[in-house]
Amino acid sequence: MNEVDECTEMSKVYRDRDDLELWQLTKASDDSLAFAELHRRYSARLYALAFRKTGDSEVSEDLVQDLFVHLWLQKAGITIEKALNLYLFSALKNRIISHLRKQIVQHTVSLNDIDLETLSSQSANLVQEWLSLKEVQEIYSRELANLPEKSKHVFELSRSGVPNREIAQMLELSEKTVEFHISKCLRILRTKFGYVVNVLVWVLMSA
């Protein structure tokens, strides 16, 4: 058997192992082939996530590469007991958020341009870089209290995750009317908070 065939056979062996087995081999034995298999399994999917959130292919490649370099260099101190894919995607998400935060601080990107799902776990931190959250909460609560009762009720249901169709059924309204109330509330709030209103609403409604 030549060297190419041997490598092929070795790859097949690693492909039959689950993620945690490969990680343990990587961590305990500095097994580069096990690590390469993990990279093969997840690098494309991680890149797709990074590109979807940043819209920049070069940045996405760098974020994924940085994640795997960190994983290899710091493997001795990293403990992964459950699903490796959850660890990888969570770690990448943190890197994406960090990258976007730097852009915001440097005023190279607007909060309007950032995917809200990406920011969800750390939205409060981002808003605090622009505003005092305590003061904002007071203003938000006051403005929300001043909204027409029906509009406020629809808005709060919507921001708590209830779909428009269900809100319409609950309140015996048409979906168009529900959409009207939500748009009305957002329009009023935007006069106070401008372009950060979408992130702000998420933060304060989920606090």
mmCIF file of N, CA, C and O in Angstrom, residues 45-56 59-64 66-67 88-104 109 114-115 117-119 121-122 126:
data_model
loop_
_atom_site.group_PDB
_atom_site.id
_atom_site.type_symbol
_atom_site.label_atom_id
_atom_site.label_comp_id
_atom_site.label_asym_id
_atom_site.label_seq_id
_atom_site.Cartn_x
_atom_site.Cartn_y
_atom_site.Cartn_z
ATOM 1 N N ARG A 45 -19.611 24.969 7.141
ATOM 2 C CA ARG A 45 -20.843 25.404 7.811
ATOM 3 C C ARG A 45 -20.596 26.634 8.673
ATOM 4 O O ARG A 45 -21.423 27.553 8.736
ATOM 5 N N LEU A 46 -19.451 26.680 9.332
ATOM 6 C CA LEU A 46 -19.108 27.837 10.146
ATOM 7 C C LEU A 46 -18.884 29.074 9.268
ATOM 8 O O LEU A 46 -19.327 30.172 9.604
ATOM 9 N N TYR A 47 -18.231 28.861 8.153
ATOM 10 C CA TYR A 47 -18.017 29.973 7.212
ATOM 11 C C TYR A 47 -19.359 30.512 6.721
ATOM 12 O O TYR A 47 -19.558 31.734 6.623
ATOM 13 N N ALA A 48 -20.282 29.610 6.397
ATOM 14 C CA ALA A 48 -21.599 30.031 5.899
ATOM 15 C C ALA A 48 -22.304 30.907 6.924
ATOM 16 O O ALA A 48 -22.941 31.914 6.581
ATOM 17 N N LEU A 49 -22.212 30.523 8.203
ATOM 18 C CA LEU A 49 -22.825 31.327 9.265
ATOM 19 C C LEU A 49 -22.158 32.698 9.350
ATOM 20 O O LEU A 49 -22.843 33.728 9.402
ATOM 21 N N ALA A 50 -20.838 32.720 9.364
ATOM 22 C CA ALA A 50 -20.111 33.987 9.468
ATOM 23 C C ALA A 50 -20.425 34.905 8.292
ATOM 24 O O ALA A 50 -20.636 36.109 8.476
ATOM 25 N N PHE A 51 -20.491 34.340 7.104
ATOM 26 C CA PHE A 51 -20.769 35.158 5.921
ATOM 27 C C PHE A 51 -22.195 35.688 5.947
ATOM 28 O O PHE A 51 -22.454 36.831 5.557
ATOM 29 N N ARG A 52 -23.122 34.863 6.421
ATOM 30 C CA ARG A 52 -24.524 35.299 6.512
ATOM 31 C C ARG A 52 -24.668 36.479 7.463
ATOM 32 O O ARG A 52 -25.483 37.368 7.243
ATOM 33 N N LYS A 53 -23.855 36.497 8.517
ATOM 34 C CA LYS A 53 -23.972 37.553 9.520
ATOM 35 C C LYS A 53 -23.132 38.789 9.193
ATOM 36 O O LYS A 53 -23.495 39.891 9.581
ATOM 37 N N THR A 54 -21.995 38.605 8.522
ATOM 38 C CA THR A 54 -21.113 39.744 8.263
ATOM 39 C C THR A 54 -21.191 40.241 6.828
ATOM 40 O O THR A 54 -20.914 41.408 6.562
ATOM 41 N N GLY A 55 -21.539 39.336 5.898
ATOM 42 C CA GLY A 55 -21.579 39.722 4.493
ATOM 43 C C GLY A 55 -20.213 39.952 3.879
ATOM 44 O O GLY A 55 -20.088 40.503 2.789
ATOM 45 N N ASP A 56 -19.171 39.509 4.565
ATOM 46 C CA ASP A 56 -17.793 39.749 4.106
ATOM 47 C C ASP A 56 -17.053 38.416 4.074
ATOM 48 O O ASP A 56 -16.820 37.799 5.118
ATOM 49 N N VAL A 59 -13.538 38.466 5.979
ATOM 50 C CA VAL A 59 -13.755 38.484 7.425
ATOM 51 C C VAL A 59 -14.243 37.124 7.900
ATOM 52 O O VAL A 59 -13.793 36.603 8.934
ATOM 53 N N SER A 60 -15.136 36.520 7.150
ATOM 54 C CA SER A 60 -15.686 35.216 7.525
ATOM 55 C C SER A 60 -14.603 34.152 7.571
ATOM 56 O O SER A 60 -14.550 33.338 8.507
ATOM 57 N N GLU A 61 -13.743 34.145 6.563
ATOM 58 C CA GLU A 61 -12.627 33.188 6.551
ATOM 59 C C GLU A 61 -11.708 33.401 7.751
ATOM 60 O O GLU A 61 -11.266 32.439 8.388
ATOM 61 N N ASP A 62 -11.432 34.671 8.042
ATOM 62 C CA ASP A 62 -10.541 34.980 9.166
ATOM 63 C C ASP A 62 -11.149 34.545 10.500
ATOM 64 O O ASP A 62 -10.438 34.018 11.371
ATOM 65 N N LEU A 63 -12.449 34.763 10.668
ATOM 66 C CA LEU A 63 -13.113 34.394 11.916
ATOM 67 C C LEU A 63 -13.080 32.887 12.133
ATOM 68 O O LEU A 63 -12.821 32.408 13.238
ATOM 69 N N VAL A 64 -13.346 32.138 11.071
ATOM 70 C CA VAL A 64 -13.342 30.676 11.181
ATOM 71 C C VAL A 64 -11.922 30.166 11.417
ATOM 72 O O VAL A 64 -11.700 29.300 12.270
ATOM 73 N N ASP A 66 -9.454 31.798 12.788
ATOM 74 C CA ASP A 66 -9.080 32.179 14.147
ATOM 75 C C ASP A 66 -9.659 31.213 15.174
ATOM 76 O O ASP A 66 -8.997 30.853 16.152
ATOM 77 N N LEU A 67 -10.888 30.789 14.938
ATOM 78 C CA LEU A 67 -11.535 29.844 15.853
ATOM 79 C C LEU A 67 -10.772 28.527 15.898
ATOM 80 O O LEU A 67 -10.473 27.997 16.982
ATOM 81 N N LEU A 88 -18.675 24.941 18.902
ATOM 82 C CA LEU A 88 -18.073 25.635 17.774
ATOM 83 C C LEU A 88 -18.928 26.812 17.309
ATOM 84 O O LEU A 88 -18.430 27.919 17.098
ATOM 85 N N PHE A 89 -20.240 26.574 17.158
ATOM 86 C CA PHE A 89 -21.101 27.641 16.659
ATOM 87 C C PHE A 89 -21.266 28.751 17.694
ATOM 88 O O PHE A 89 -21.371 29.925 17.350
ATOM 89 N N SER A 90 -21.259 28.395 18.970
ATOM 90 C CA SER A 90 -21.340 29.407 20.017
ATOM 91 C C SER A 90 -20.066 30.253 20.043
ATOM 92 O O SER A 90 -20.115 31.486 20.163
ATOM 93 N N ALA A 91 -18.923 29.585 19.923
ATOM 94 C CA ALA A 91 -17.639 30.300 19.916
ATOM 95 C C ALA A 91 -17.539 31.223 18.707
ATOM 96 O O ALA A 91 -17.039 32.350 18.808
ATOM 97 N N LEU A 92 -18.016 30.753 17.561
ATOM 98 C CA LEU A 92 -17.980 31.593 16.370
ATOM 99 C C LEU A 92 -18.923 32.781 16.531
ATOM 100 O O LEU A 92 -18.597 33.909 16.152
ATOM 101 N N LYS A 93 -20.092 32.531 17.093
ATOM 102 C CA LYS A 93 -21.058 33.611 17.293
ATOM 103 C C LYS A 93 -20.444 34.717 18.154
ATOM 104 O O LYS A 93 -20.604 35.910 17.869
ATOM 105 N N ASN A 94 -19.711 34.334 19.191
ATOM 106 C CA ASN A 94 -19.048 35.326 20.043
ATOM 107 C C ASN A 94 -18.018 36.132 19.253
ATOM 108 O O ASN A 94 -17.870 37.344 19.459
ATOM 109 N N ARG A 95 -17.307 35.468 18.357
ATOM 110 C CA ARG A 95 -16.322 36.178 17.533
ATOM 111 C C ARG A 95 -17.005 37.134 16.565
ATOM 112 O O ARG A 95 -16.502 38.233 16.300
ATOM 113 N N ILE A 96 -18.137 36.714 16.019
ATOM 114 C CA ILE A 96 -18.878 37.585 15.108
ATOM 115 C C ILE A 96 -19.358 38.828 15.853
ATOM 116 O O ILE A 96 -19.234 39.958 15.369
ATOM 117 N N ILE A 97 -19.908 38.624 17.034
ATOM 118 C CA ILE A 97 -20.405 39.740 17.835
ATOM 119 C C ILE A 97 -19.266 40.695 18.187
ATOM 120 O O ILE A 97 -19.409 41.918 18.109
ATOM 121 N N SER A 98 -18.131 40.142 18.569
ATOM 122 C CA SER A 98 -16.969 40.966 18.893
ATOM 123 C C SER A 98 -16.533 41.786 17.689
ATOM 124 O O SER A 98 -16.223 42.983 17.806
ATOM 125 N N HIS A 99 -16.519 41.149 16.526
ATOM 126 C CA HIS A 99 -16.145 41.847 15.294
ATOM 127 C C HIS A 99 -17.112 42.987 15.002
ATOM 128 O O HIS A 99 -16.697 44.114 14.688
ATOM 129 N N LEU A 100 -18.425 42.723 15.124
ATOM 130 C CA LEU A 100 -19.422 43.745 14.842
ATOM 131 C C LEU A 100 -19.364 44.873 15.859
ATOM 132 O O LEU A 100 -19.545 46.041 15.520
ATOM 133 N N ARG A 101 -19.102 44.517 17.114
ATOM 134 C CA ARG A 101 -19.001 45.552 18.147
ATOM 135 C C ARG A 101 -17.851 46.516 17.828
ATOM 136 O O ARG A 101 -17.981 47.726 17.988
ATOM 137 N N LYS A 102 -16.725 45.977 17.389
ATOM 138 C CA LYS A 102 -15.591 46.834 17.041
ATOM 139 C C LYS A 102 -15.961 47.774 15.901
ATOM 140 O O LYS A 102 -15.572 48.945 15.890
ATOM 141 N N GLN A 103 -16.717 47.266 14.938
ATOM 142 C CA GLN A 103 -17.132 48.104 13.821
ATOM 143 C C GLN A 103 -18.043 49.231 14.291
ATOM 144 O O GLN A 103 -17.948 50.359 13.819
ATOM 145 N N ILE A 104 -18.939 48.895 15.234
ATOM 146 C CA ILE A 104 -19.854 49.911 15.760
ATOM 147 C C ILE A 104 -19.082 50.993 16.493
ATOM 148 O O ILE A 104 -19.301 52.184 16.304
ATOM 149 N N VAL A 109 -20.018 50.814 10.925
ATOM 150 C CA VAL A 109 -21.254 50.122 10.588
ATOM 151 C C VAL A 109 -22.353 50.629 11.499
ATOM 152 O O VAL A 109 -22.115 51.002 12.641
ATOM 153 N N ILE A 114 -26.883 45.374 11.155
ATOM 154 C CA ILE A 114 -26.469 44.156 11.842
ATOM 155 C C ILE A 114 -27.647 43.241 12.089
ATOM 156 O O ILE A 114 -28.722 43.673 12.493
ATOM 157 N N ASP A 115 -27.434 41.975 11.854
ATOM 158 C CA ASP A 115 -28.480 40.977 12.027
ATOM 159 C C ASP A 115 -28.881 40.871 13.501
ATOM 160 O O ASP A 115 -28.044 40.627 14.370
ATOM 161 N N GLU A 117 -30.624 38.645 15.140
ATOM 162 C CA GLU A 117 -30.450 37.319 15.746
ATOM 163 C C GLU A 117 -29.027 37.148 16.258
ATOM 164 O O GLU A 117 -28.785 36.588 17.329
ATOM 165 N N THR A 118 -28.074 37.640 15.472
ATOM 166 C CA THR A 118 -26.679 37.541 15.879
ATOM 167 C C THR A 118 -26.423 38.281 17.181
ATOM 168 O O THR A 118 -25.659 37.843 18.032
ATOM 169 N N LEU A 119 -27.089 39.416 17.351
ATOM 170 C CA LEU A 119 -26.839 40.263 18.509
ATOM 171 C C LEU A 119 -27.628 39.869 19.745
ATOM 172 O O LEU A 119 -27.385 40.374 20.828
ATOM 173 N N SER A 121 -27.915 37.629 22.103
ATOM 174 C CA SER A 121 -27.388 37.276 23.407
ATOM 175 C C SER A 121 -26.609 38.406 24.067
ATOM 176 O O SER A 121 -26.409 38.399 25.275
ATOM 177 N N GLN A 122 -26.168 39.395 23.266
ATOM 178 C CA GLN A 122 -25.374 40.467 23.841
ATOM 179 C C GLN A 122 -25.867 41.846 23.411
ATOM 180 O O GLN A 122 -25.134 42.821 23.432
ATOM 181 N N LEU A 126 -24.263 46.052 23.541
ATOM 182 C CA LEU A 126 -24.092 46.926 22.399
ATOM 183 C C LEU A 126 -24.840 48.242 22.587
ATOM 184 O O LEU A 126 -24.326 49.307 22.272
#
